[in-house]
Tab-separated table of C-alpha atoms in Angstrom:
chain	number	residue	atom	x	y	z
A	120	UNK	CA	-41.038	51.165	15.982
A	121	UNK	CA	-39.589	49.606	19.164
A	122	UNK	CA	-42.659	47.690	19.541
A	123	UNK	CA	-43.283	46.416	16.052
A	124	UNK	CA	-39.511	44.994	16.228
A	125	UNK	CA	-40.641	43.453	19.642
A	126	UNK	CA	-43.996	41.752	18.063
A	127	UNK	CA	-42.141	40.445	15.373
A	128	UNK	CA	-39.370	38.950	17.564
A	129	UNK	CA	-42.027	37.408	19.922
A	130	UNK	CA	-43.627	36.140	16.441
A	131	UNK	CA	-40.258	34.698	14.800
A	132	UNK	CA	-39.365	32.978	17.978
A	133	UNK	CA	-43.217	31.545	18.781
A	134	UNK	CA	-42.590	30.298	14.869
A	135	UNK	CA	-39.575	28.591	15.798
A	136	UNK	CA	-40.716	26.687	19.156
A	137	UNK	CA	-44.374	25.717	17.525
A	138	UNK	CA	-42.757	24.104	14.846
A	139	UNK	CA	-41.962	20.464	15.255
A	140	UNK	CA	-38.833	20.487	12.050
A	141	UNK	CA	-37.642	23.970	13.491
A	142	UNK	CA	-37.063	22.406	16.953
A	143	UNK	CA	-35.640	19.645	15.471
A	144	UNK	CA	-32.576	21.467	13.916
A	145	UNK	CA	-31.981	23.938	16.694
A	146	UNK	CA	-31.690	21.134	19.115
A	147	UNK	CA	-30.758	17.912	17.700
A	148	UNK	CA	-27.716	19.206	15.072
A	149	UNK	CA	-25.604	20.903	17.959
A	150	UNK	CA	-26.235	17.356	20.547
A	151	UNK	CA	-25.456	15.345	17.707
A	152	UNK	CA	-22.378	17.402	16.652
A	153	UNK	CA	-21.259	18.296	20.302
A	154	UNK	CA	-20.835	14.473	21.581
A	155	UNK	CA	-19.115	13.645	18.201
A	156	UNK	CA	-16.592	15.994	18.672
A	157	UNK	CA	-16.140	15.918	22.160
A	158	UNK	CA	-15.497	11.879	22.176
A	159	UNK	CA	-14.600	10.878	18.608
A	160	UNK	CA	-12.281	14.243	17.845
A	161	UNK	CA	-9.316	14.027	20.111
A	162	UNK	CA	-5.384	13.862	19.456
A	163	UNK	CA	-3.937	11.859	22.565
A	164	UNK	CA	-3.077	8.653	22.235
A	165	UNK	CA	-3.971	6.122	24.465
A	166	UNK	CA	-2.898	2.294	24.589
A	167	UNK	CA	-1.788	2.202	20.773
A	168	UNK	CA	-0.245	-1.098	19.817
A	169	UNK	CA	3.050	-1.673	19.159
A	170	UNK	CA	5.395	-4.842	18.647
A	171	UNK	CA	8.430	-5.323	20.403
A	172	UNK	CA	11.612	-6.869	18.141
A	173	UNK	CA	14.122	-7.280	20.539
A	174	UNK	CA	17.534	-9.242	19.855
A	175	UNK	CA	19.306	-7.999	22.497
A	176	UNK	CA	19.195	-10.501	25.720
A	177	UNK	CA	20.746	-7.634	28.339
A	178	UNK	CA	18.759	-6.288	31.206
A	179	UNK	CA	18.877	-2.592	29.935
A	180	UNK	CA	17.034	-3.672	26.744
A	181	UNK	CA	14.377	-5.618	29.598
A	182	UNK	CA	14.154	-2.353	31.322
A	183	UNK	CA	13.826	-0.395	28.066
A	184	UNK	CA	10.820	-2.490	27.113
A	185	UNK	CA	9.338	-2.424	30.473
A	186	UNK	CA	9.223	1.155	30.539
A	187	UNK	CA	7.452	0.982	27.470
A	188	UNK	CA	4.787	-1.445	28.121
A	189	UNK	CA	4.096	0.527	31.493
A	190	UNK	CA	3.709	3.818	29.814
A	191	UNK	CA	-0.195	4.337	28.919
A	192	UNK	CA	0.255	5.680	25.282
A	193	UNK	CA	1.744	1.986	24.454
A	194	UNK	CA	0.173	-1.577	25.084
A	195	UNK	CA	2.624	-4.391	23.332
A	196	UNK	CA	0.269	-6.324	20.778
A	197	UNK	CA	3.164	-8.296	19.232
A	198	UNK	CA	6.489	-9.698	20.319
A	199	UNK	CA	8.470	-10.554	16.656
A	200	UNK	CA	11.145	-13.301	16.166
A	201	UNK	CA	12.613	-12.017	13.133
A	202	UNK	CA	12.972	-9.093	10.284
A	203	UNK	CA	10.548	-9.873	8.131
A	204	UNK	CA	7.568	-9.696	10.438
A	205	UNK	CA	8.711	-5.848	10.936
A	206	UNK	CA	7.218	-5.264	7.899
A	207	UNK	CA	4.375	-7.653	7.848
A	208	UNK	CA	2.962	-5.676	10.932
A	209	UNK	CA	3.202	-2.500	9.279
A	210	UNK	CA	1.583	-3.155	5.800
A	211	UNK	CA	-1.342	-4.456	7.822
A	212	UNK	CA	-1.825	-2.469	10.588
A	213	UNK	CA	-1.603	-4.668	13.343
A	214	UNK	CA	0.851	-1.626	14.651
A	215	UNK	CA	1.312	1.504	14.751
A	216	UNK	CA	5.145	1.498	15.932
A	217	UNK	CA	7.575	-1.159	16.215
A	218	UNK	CA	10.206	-1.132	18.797
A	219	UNK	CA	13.734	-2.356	17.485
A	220	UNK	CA	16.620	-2.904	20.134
A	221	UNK	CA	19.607	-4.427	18.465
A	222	UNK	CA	22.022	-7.321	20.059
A	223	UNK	CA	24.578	-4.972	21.510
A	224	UNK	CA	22.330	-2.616	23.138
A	225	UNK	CA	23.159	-3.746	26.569
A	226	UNK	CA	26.583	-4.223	26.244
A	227	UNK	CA	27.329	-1.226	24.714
A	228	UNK	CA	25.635	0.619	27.629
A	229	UNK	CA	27.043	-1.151	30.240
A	230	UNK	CA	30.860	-0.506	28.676
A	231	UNK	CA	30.196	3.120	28.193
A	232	UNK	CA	30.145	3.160	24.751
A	233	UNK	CA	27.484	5.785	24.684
A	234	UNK	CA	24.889	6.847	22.884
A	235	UNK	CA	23.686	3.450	22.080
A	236	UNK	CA	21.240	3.230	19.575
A	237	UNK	CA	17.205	1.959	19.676
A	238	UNK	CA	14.922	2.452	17.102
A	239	UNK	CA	11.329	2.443	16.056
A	240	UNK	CA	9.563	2.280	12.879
A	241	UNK	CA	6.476	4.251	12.548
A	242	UNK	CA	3.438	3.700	10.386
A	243	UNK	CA	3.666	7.108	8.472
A	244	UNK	CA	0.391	6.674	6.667
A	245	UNK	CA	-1.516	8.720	9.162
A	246	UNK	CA	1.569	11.203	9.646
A	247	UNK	CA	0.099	12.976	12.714
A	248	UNK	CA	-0.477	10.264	14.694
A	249	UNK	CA	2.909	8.935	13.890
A	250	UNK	CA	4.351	12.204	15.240
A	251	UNK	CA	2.247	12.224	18.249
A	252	UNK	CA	3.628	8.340	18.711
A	253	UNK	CA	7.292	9.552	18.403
A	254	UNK	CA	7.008	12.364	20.514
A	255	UNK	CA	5.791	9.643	23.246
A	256	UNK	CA	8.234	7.390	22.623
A	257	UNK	CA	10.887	10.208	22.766
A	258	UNK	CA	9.563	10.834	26.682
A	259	UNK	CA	10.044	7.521	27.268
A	260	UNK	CA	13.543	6.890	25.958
A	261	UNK	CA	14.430	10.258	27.577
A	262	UNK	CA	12.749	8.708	31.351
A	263	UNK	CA	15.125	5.803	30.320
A	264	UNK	CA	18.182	7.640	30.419
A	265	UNK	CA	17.717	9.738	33.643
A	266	UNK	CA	17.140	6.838	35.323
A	267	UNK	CA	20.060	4.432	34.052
A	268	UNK	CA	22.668	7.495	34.465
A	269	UNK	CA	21.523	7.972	37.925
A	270	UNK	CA	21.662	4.181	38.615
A	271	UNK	CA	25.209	3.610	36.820
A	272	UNK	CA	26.310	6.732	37.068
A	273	UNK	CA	26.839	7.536	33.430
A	274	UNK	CA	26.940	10.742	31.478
A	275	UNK	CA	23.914	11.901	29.247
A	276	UNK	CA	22.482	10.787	26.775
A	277	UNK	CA	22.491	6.539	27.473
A	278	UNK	CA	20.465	5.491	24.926
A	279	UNK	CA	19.494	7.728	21.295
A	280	UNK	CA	16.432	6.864	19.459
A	281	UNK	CA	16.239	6.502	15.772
A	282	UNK	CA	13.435	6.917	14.021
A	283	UNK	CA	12.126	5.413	10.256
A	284	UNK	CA	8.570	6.302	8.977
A	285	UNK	CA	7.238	4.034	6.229
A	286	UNK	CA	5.402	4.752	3.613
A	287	UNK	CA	5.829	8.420	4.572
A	288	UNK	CA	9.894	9.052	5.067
A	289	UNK	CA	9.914	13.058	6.182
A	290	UNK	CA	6.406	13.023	7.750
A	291	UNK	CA	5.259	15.055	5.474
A	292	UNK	CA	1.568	16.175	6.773
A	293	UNK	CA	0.907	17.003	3.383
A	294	UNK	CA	1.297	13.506	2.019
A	295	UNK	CA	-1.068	12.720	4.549
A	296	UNK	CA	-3.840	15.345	4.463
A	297	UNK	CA	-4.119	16.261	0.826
A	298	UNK	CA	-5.224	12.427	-0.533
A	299	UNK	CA	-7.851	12.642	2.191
A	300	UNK	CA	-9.117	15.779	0.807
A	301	UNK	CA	-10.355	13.832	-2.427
A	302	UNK	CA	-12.918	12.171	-0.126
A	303	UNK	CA	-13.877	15.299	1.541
A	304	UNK	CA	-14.512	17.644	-2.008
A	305	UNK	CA	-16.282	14.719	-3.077
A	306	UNK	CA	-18.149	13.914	-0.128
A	307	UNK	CA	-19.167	18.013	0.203
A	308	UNK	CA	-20.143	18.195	-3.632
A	309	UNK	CA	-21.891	14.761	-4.529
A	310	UNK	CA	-24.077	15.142	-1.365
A	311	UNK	CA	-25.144	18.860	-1.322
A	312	UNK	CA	-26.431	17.969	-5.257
A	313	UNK	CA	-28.236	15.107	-4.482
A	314	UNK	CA	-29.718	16.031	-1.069
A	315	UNK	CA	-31.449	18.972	-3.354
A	316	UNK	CA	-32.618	16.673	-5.874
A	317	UNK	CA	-35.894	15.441	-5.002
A	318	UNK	CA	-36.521	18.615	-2.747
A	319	UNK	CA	-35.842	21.182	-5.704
A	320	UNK	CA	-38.835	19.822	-7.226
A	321	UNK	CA	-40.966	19.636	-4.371
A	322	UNK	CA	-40.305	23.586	-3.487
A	323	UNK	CA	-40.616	24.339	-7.157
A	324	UNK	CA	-43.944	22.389	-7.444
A	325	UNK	CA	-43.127	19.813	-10.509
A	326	UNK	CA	-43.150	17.302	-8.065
A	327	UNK	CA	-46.952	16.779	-8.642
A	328	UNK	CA	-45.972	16.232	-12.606
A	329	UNK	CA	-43.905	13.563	-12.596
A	330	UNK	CA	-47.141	11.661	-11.050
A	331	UNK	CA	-48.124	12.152	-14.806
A	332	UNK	CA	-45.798	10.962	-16.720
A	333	UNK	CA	-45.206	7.933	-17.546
A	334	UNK	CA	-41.667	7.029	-15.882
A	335	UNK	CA	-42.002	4.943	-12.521
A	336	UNK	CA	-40.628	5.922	-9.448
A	337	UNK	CA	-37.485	3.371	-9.844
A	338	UNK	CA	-36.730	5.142	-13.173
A	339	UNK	CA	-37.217	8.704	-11.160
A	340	UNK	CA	-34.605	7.353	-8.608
A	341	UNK	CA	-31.684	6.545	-11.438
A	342	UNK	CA	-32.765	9.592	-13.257
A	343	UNK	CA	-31.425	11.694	-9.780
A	344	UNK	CA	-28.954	9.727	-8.925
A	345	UNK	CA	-27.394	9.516	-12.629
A	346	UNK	CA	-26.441	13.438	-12.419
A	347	UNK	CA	-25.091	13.252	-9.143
A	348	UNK	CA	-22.864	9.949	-9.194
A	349	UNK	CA	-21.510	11.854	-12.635
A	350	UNK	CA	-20.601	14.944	-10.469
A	351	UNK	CA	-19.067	13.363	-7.703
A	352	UNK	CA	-16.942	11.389	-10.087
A	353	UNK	CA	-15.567	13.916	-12.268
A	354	UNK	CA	-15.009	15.949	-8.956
A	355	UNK	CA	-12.891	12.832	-7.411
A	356	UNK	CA	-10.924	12.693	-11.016
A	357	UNK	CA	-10.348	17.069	-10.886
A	358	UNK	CA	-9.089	16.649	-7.257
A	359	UNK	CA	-6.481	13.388	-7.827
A	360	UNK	CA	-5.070	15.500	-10.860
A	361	UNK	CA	-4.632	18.440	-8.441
A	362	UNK	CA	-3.018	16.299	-5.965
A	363	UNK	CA	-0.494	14.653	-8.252
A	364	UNK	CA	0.402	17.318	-10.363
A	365	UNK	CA	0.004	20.466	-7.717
A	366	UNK	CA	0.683	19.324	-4.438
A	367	UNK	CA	3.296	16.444	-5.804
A	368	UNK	CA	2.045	13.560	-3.764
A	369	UNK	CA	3.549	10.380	-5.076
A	370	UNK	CA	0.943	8.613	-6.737
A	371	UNK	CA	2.070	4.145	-6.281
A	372	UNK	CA	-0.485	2.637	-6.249
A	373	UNK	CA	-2.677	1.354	-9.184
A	374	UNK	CA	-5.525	4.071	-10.902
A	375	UNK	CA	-7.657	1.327	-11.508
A	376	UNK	CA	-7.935	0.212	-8.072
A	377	UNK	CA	-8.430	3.654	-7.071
A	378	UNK	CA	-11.252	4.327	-9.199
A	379	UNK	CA	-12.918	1.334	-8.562
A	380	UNK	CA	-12.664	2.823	-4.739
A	381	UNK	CA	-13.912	6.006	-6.291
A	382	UNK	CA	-17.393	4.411	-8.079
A	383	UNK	CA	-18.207	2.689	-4.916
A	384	UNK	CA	-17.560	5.454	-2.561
A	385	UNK	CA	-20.081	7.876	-4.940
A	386	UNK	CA	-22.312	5.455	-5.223
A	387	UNK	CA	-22.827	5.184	-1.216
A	388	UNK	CA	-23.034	8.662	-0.794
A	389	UNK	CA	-25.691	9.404	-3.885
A	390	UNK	CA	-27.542	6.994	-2.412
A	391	UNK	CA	-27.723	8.741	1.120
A	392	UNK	CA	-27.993	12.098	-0.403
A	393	UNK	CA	-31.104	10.730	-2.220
A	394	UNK	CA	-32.340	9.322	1.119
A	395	UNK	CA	-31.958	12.958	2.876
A	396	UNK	CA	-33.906	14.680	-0.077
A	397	UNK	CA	-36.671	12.313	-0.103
A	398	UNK	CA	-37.448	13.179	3.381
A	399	UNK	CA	-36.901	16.905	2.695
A	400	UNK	CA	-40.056	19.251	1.623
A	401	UNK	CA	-37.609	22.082	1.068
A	402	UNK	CA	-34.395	23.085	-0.419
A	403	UNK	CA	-33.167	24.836	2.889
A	404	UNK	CA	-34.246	21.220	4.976
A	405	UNK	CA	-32.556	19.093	2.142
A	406	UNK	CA	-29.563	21.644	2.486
A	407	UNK	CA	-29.427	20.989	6.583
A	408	UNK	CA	-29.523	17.173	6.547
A	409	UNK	CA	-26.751	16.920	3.960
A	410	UNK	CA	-24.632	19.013	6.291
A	411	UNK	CA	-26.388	16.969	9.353
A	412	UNK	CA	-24.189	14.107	7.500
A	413	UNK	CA	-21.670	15.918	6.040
A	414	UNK	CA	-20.028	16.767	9.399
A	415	UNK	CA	-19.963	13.687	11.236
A	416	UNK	CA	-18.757	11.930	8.623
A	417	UNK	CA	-15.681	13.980	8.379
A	418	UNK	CA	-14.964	13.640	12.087
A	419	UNK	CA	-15.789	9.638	11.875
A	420	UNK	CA	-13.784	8.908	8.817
A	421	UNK	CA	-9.854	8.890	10.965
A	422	UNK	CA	-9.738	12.283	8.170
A	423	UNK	CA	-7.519	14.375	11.069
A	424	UNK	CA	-7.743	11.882	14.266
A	425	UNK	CA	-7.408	7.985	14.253
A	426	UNK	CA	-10.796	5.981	14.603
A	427	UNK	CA	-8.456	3.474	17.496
A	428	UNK	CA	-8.933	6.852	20.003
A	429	UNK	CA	-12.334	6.610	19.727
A	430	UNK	CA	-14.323	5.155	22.347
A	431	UNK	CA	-15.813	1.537	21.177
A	432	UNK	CA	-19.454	2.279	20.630
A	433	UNK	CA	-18.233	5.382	18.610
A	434	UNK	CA	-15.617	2.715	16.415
A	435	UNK	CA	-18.799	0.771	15.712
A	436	UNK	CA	-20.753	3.930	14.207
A	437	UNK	CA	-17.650	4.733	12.075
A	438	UNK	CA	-18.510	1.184	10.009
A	439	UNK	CA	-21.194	2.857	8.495
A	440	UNK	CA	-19.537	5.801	7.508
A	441	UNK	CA	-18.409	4.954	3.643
A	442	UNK	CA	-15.780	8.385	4.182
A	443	UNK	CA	-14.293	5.782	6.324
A	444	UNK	CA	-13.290	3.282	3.859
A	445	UNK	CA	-12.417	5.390	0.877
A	446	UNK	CA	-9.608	7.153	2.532
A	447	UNK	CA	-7.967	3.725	3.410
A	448	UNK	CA	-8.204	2.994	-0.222
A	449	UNK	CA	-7.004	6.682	-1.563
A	450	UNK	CA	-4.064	6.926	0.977
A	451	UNK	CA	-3.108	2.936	0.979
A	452	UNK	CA	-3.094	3.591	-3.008
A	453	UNK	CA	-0.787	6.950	-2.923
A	454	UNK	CA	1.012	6.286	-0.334
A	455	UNK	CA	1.486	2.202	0.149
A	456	UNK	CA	1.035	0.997	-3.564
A	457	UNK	CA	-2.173	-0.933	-3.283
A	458	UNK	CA	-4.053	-2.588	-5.699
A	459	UNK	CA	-7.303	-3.926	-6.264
A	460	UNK	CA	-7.515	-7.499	-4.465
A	461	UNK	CA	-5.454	-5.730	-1.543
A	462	UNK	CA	-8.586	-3.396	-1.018
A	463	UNK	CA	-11.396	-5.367	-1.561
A	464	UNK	CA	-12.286	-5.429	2.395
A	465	UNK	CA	-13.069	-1.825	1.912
A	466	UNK	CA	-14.867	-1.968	-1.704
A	467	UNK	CA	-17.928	-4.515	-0.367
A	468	UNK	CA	-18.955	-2.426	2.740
A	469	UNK	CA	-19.605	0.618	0.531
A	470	UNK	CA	-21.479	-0.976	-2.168
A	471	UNK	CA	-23.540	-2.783	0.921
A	472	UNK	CA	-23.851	1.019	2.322
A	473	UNK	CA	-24.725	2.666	-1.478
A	474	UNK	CA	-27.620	-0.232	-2.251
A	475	UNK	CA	-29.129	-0.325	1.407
A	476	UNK	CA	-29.628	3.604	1.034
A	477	UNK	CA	-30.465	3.952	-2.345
A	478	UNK	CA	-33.444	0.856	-1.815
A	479	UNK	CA	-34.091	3.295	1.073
A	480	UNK	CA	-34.733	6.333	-1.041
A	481	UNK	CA	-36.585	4.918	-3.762
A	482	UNK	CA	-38.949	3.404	-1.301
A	483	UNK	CA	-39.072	6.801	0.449
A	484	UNK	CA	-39.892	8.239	-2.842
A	485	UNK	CA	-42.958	6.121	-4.122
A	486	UNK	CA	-44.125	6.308	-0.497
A	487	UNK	CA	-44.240	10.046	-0.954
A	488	UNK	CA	-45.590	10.376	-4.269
A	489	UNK	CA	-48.812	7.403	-3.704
């Protein structure tokens, strides 16, 4: 019995080496997957913009900002004049944190009264990045004060930091994760349906009869995709209602401009998932490229960790991710209050991403049926 098991080891594995697809997904999946995640999947924060509002004209507010701009989790990006650029920066991202020292800051340190405030403002769309920023900013403040009570020789604590998250008051992760989640059920369902598609009937063998029938190839192509952009719609619509009425994330933004994200972002992926299955002879090959896609995408999206950590090159691959701009539009629609002509920048590149993939597929398809 020993050496039966043995022959048919020696035989599975000889299977798995001669074969050309077989190699393929033992060794390309993990490479691919192992340099996304070990450059595009990290928490630290490095060089993050901020802007500096200072209306203080004191050296300890000099200091204060100095010891900012020199620590490596900060680089300024914007030095404002007056309130109303706070939240101009904000709203658009320029920043993720805004420094705010106000015009007694010095003096008040200097005559002992102590603690005297400094604030920042936080971007709390993308809450745990916001957290990781304040912790940061915390050290920093805290370095501050050991070093101007040794200096002056002042009790602890000098300075106190306030902080005020926008968009996202308590920093409620929640707030934060669950929108996203809309774009991942969708993503997970839309593109395991349509990567099977085309391969279902290929394993099944009715591939060879729709060569007699009288629909052409384009008409094959919407008849797939039809079923699947249906799916990943209703899915989108079950998962919003879950997230409003379970998980009681404010919902400010307009529905129409969030289902116009929604058709876009379905579209794109149908048209991919098409793509994979027209390449696939099997269920079980059409089932590995969707999660081939499926995985990277979630990690290149800024789902859990913010696409600014990522190294350059990796930023670039992110703009054809379509994950990537739907969860600016769901989270910028819950949580900012968006409407449509504020996210048009992220409607085009989808429908760009949905038609270049879907042209892909059909051609795919009438090169494999001719």
């Amino acid at each position: 019995m020993f050496w039966r098991i043995y022959a048919m080891l020696v035989k599975e594995f000889l299977d798995l080496v001669k074969d050309k697809k077989s190699r393929f997904v033992l060794i390309a999946p993990p490479i691919v997957q192992l340099f996304v995640f070990g450059y595009a999947a990290t928490y630290d924060l490095n060089q993050v913009p901020i802007a500096v509002y200072n209306e203080d004209a004191g050296i300890a507010s000099r200091e204060l900002i100095a010891r900012f701009g020199g620590a490596p989790a900060f680089r300024e990006a914007r030095r404002l004049q007056r309130d109303a650029e706070v939240a101009e920066v904000l709203d658009t991202k320029q920043v993720l944190l805004v420094l705010h020292i106000g015009r007694h800051f010095s003096r008040d340190l200097l005559s002992g009264r102590q603690p005297a405030d400094v604030q920042i403002l936080l971007d709390g769309r993308d809450s745990n990045t916001a957290q990781i920023a304040q912790g940061y900013a915390q050290s920093v403040i805290a370095d501050f004060n050991l070093a101007w009570a040794r200096d002056h020789g002042l009790p602890l604590p000098a300075a106190e930091l306030r902080t005020r998250a926008w968009f996202n008051p308590n920093l409620e992760s929640r707030w934060f994760i669950v929108p996203g989640i809309v774009g991942l059920l969708t993503l997970v369902v839309t593109m395991l349906v349509t990567s099977l598609s085309v391969a279902r009937e290929r394993e099944q063998g009715t591939f060879d009869q729709l060569l007699v029938t009288p629909l052409t190839p384009r008409e094959i192509v919407v008849g797939k995709a039809v079923p699947g952009f249906l799916i990943g719609v209703f899915e989108a619509t079950f998962s919003i209602v879950m997230v409003v009425l379970w998980f009681r994330v404010p919902l400010l933004g307009s529905l129409t401009a969030l289902y116009i994200g929604i058709v876009f972002y379905v579209f794109a992926i149908v048209g991919v998932g098409l793509m994979i299955s027209s390449l696939s002879t099997t269920q079980q090959q059409g089932l590995l490229g969707g999660f081939l896609v499926i995985v990277p995408a979630v990690i290149l999206s800024g789902y859990a960790t913010p696409i600014a950590n990522m190294p350059e090159a990796v930023q670039t691959l992110t703009l054809l991710n379509p994950l990537r701009y739907f969860l600016v539009i769901v989270r910028g629609v819950f949580l900012q209050g968006l409407d449509s002509p504020a996210l048009l920048h992220q409607y085009w590149p989808m429908a760009l991403i949905g038609l270049a993939s879907l042209s892909c597929a059909g051609w795919l398809f009438r090169k494999r049926m001719y």
